[in-house]
Short mmCIF file of C-alpha atoms in Angstrom, two decimals:
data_model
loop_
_atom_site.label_atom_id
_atom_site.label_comp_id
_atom_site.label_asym_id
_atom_site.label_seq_id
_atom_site.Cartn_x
_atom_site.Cartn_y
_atom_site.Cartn_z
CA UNK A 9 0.00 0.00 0.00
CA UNK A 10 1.10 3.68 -0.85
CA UNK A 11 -0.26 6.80 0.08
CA UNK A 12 1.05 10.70 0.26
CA UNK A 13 0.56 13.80 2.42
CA UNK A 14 0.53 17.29 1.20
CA UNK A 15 0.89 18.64 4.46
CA UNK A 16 -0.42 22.14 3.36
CA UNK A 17 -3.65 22.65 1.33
CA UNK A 18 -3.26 25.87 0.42
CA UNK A 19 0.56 28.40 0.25
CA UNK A 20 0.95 31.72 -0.10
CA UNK A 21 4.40 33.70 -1.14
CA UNK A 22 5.09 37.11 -2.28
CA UNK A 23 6.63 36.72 -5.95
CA UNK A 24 10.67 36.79 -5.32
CA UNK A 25 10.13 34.83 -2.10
CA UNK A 26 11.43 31.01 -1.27
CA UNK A 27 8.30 28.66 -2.67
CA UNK A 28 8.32 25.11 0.26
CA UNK A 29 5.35 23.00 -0.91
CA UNK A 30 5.77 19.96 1.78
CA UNK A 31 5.02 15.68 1.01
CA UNK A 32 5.11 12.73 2.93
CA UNK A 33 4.43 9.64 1.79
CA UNK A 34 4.53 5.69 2.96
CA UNK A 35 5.19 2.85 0.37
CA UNK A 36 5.73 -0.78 0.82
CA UNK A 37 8.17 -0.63 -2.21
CA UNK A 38 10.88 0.95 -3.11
CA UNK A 39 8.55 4.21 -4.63
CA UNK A 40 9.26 6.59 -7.31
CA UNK A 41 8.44 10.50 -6.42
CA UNK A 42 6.65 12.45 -8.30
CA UNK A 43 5.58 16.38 -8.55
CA UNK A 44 3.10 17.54 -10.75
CA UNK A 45 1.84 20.94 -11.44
CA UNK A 46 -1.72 21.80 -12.89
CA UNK A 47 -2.63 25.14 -14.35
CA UNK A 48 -6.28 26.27 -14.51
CA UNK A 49 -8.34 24.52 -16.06
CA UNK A 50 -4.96 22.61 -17.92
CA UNK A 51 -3.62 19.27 -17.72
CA UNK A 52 -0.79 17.79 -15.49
CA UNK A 53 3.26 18.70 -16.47
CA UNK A 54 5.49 16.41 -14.80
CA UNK A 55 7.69 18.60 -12.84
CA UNK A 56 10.66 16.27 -11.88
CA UNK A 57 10.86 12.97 -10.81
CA UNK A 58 12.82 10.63 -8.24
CA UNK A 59 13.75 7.09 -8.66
CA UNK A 60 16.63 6.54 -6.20
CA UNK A 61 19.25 8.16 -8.27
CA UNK A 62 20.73 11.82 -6.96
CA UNK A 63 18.51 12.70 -3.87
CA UNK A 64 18.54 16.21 -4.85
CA UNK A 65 16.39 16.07 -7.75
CA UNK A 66 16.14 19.16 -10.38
CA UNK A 67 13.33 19.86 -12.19
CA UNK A 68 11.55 22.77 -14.64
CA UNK A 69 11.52 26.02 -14.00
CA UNK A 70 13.78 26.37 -11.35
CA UNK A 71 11.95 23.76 -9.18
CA UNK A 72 13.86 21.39 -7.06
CA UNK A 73 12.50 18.38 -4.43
CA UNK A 74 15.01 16.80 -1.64
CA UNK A 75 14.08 13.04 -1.11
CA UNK A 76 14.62 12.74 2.72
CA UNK A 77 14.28 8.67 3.53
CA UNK A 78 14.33 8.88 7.49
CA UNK A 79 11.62 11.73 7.22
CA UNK A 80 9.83 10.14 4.52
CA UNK A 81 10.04 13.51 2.77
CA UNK A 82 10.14 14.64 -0.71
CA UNK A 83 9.27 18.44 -0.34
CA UNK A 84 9.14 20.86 -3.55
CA UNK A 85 11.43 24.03 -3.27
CA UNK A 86 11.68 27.13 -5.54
CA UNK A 87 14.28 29.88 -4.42
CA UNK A 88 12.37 32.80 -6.01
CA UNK A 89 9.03 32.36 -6.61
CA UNK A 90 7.31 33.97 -10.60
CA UNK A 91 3.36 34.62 -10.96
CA UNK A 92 3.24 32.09 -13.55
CA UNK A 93 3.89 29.13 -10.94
CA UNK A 94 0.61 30.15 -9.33
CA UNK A 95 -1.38 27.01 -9.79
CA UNK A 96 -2.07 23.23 -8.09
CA UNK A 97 1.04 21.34 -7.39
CA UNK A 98 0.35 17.28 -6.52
CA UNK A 99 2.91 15.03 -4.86
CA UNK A 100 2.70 11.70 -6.34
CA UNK A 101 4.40 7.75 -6.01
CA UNK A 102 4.69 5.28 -7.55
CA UNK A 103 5.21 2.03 -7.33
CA UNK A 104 3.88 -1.69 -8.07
CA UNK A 105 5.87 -3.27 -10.22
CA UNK A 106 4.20 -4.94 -13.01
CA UNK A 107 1.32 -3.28 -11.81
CA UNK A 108 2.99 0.02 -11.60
CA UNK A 109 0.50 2.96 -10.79
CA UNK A 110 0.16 6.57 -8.93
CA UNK A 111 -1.10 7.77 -6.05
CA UNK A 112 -1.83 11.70 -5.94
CA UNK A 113 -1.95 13.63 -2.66
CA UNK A 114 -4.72 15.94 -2.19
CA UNK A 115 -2.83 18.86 -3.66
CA UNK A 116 -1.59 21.92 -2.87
CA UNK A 117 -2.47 25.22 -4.09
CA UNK A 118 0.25 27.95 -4.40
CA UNK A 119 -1.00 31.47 -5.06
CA UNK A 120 2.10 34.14 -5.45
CA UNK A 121 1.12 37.79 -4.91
CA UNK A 122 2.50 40.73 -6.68
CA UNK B 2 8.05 15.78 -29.08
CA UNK B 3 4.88 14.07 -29.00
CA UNK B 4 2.61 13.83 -26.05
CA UNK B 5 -0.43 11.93 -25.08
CA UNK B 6 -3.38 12.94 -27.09
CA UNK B 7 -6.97 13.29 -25.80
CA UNK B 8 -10.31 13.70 -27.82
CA UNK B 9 -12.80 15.00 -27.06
CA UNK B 10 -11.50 17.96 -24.94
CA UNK B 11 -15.01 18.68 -24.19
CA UNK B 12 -18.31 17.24 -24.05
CA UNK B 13 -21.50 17.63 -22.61
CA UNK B 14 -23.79 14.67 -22.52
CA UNK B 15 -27.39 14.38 -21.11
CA UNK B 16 -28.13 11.72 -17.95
CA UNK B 17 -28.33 8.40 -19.04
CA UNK B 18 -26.03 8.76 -22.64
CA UNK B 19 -23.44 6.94 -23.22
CA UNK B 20 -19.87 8.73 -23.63
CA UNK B 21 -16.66 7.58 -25.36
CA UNK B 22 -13.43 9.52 -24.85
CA UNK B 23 -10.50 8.70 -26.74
CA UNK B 24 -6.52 8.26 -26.04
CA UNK B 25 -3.81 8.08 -28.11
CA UNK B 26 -0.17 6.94 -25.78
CA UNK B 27 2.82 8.51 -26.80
CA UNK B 28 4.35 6.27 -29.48
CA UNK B 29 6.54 3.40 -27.84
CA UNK B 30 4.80 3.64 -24.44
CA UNK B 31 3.83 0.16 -23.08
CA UNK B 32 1.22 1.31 -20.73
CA UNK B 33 -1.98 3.52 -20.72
CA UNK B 34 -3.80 4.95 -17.56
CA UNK B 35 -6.87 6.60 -16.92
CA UNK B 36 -7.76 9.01 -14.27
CA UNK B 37 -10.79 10.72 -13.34
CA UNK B 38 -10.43 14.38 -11.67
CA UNK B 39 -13.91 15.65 -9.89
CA UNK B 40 -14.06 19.49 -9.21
CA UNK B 41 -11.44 20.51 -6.34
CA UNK B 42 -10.19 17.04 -6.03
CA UNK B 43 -6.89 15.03 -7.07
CA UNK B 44 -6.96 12.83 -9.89
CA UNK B 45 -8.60 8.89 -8.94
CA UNK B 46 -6.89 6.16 -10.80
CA UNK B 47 -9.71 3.81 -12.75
CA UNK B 48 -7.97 1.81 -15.12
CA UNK B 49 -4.57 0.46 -16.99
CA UNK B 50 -3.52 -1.30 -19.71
CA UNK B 51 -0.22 -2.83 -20.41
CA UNK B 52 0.80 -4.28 -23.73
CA UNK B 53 -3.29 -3.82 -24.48
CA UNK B 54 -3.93 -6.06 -21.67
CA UNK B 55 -5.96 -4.67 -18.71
CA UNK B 56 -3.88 -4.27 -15.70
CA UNK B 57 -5.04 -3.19 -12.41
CA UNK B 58 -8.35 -1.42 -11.89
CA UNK B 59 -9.26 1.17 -9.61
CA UNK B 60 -12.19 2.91 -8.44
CA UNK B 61 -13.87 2.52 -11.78
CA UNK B 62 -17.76 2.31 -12.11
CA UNK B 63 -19.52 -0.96 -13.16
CA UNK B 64 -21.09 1.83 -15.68
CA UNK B 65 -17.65 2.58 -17.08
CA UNK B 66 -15.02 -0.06 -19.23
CA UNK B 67 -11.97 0.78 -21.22
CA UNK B 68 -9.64 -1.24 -23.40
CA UNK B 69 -6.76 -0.45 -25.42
CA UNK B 70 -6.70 -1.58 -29.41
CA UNK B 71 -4.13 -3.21 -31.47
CA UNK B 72 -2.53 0.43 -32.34
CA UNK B 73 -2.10 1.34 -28.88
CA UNK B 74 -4.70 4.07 -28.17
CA UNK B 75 -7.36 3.41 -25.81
CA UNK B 76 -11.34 4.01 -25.54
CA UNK B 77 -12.80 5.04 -22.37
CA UNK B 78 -16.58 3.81 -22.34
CA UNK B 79 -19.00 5.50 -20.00
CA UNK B 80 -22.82 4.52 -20.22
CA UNK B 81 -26.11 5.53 -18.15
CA UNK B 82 -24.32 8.89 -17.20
CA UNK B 83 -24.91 10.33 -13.80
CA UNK B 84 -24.38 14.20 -13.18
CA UNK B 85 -21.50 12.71 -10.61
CA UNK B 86 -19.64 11.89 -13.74
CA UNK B 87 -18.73 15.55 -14.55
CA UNK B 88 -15.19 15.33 -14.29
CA UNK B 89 -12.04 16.20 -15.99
CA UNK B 90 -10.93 12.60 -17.20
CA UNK B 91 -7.25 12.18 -18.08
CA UNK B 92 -5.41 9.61 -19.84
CA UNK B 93 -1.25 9.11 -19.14
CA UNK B 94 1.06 6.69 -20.59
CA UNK B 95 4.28 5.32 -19.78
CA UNK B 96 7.42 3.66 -20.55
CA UNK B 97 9.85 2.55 -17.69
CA UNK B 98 7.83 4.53 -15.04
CA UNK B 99 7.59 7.98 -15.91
CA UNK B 100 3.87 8.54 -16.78
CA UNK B 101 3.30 11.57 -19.28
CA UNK B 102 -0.19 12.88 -19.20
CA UNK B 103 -2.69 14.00 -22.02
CA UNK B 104 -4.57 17.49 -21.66
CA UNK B 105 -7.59 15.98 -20.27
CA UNK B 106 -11.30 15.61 -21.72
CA UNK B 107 -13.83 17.49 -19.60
CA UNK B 108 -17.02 15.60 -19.65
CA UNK B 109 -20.48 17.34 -18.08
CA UNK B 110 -23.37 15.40 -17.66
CA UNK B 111 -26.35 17.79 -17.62
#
């Protein structure tokens, strides 16, 4: 069984500002991490991706997520926050094997003020 | 490069019509997925397909079947539509574990 956490529903920066969009998750396997971000009304861009290579992972657009084992972490970072990355962000796993599918958090919304 | 096309993008069906949405993977992808997204909510896993054979299956209706065709792309059936069904469906394929989703067909049942 798999599941994820967005610990934080909704997160609010100032544009310029440090952009922490926080996951935990549990897997019985060895999981793959995920982020995803969803514009209005758009479909989902895959943001980066872990699969227990380089825990620092680098993705688009300046986006970066640390895979953290003992914490069970994989939290999404962004040094300096833009208006375009306003939008939903979902932390996902994956796992299964030959039945390999996701599981989405809830999501998180991130809304960056002028 | 080429990514995971969805048709219809829209459609509005009465209750109790039958819908069929459409997928076509990205070429060479083994694997086809399909989730439904309700307003405000994160995506639901209902179905996959590897190598055109079904599976695993999630929380997909009795109402609702899928299967993938000989050329890959897949057919999502959904019949006796109930206004719950107003979602954004999305279909994602794969290869080696990176799933790549489509735009997403937004189906309203009126």
């Amino acid at each position: 069984a798999q599941s994820v956490t967005q610990l934080d529903s909704h997160v609010s920066v100032s544009e310029g500002t440090p952009v922490l969009l926080r996951c935990n998750y549990s897997s019985s396997y060895s999981p793959s991490l995920f982020w995803y971000v969803q514009h209005p009304n758009k479909g989902l861009q895959l943001l980066l991706k872990y699969t227990s290579a380089a825990t620092l992972v680098k993705g688009i657009n300046g986006f970066e997520a640390e895979f953290k084992k003992s914490e069970t972490s994989f939290h999404l970072t962004k040094p300096s926050a833009h208006m375009s990355d306003a939008a939903e962000y979902f932390c996902v796993v994956g796992s299964g094997g030959s039945n390999y599918k996701l599981t989405f958090g809830k999501g998180t919304l991130l809304t960056v003020n002028p | 490069a080429a990514g995971v096309i969805q048709s219809p993008r829209h459609l509005i069906k009465e209750k109790r019509e039958t819908a069929t949405l459409k997928c076509y993977p990205i070429p060479r992808h083994d694997t086809v997925y399909w989730y439904q997204q309700g307003p405000g909510q994160d995506p639901q896993f209902l179905i996959s397909f590897y190598e055109k054979m079904q599976s695993d299956k999630g929380s997909i209706p009795d109402r609702f079947s899928a299967q993938q065709f000989s050329d890959y792309h897949s057919e999502l059936n959904m019949s006796s539509l109930e206004l719950g069904d107003s979602a954004l469906y999305f279909c994602a394929s794969s290869l080696i574990g990176t799933i790549y989703f489509g735009e997403g067909s937004w189906l309203t049942v009126v």
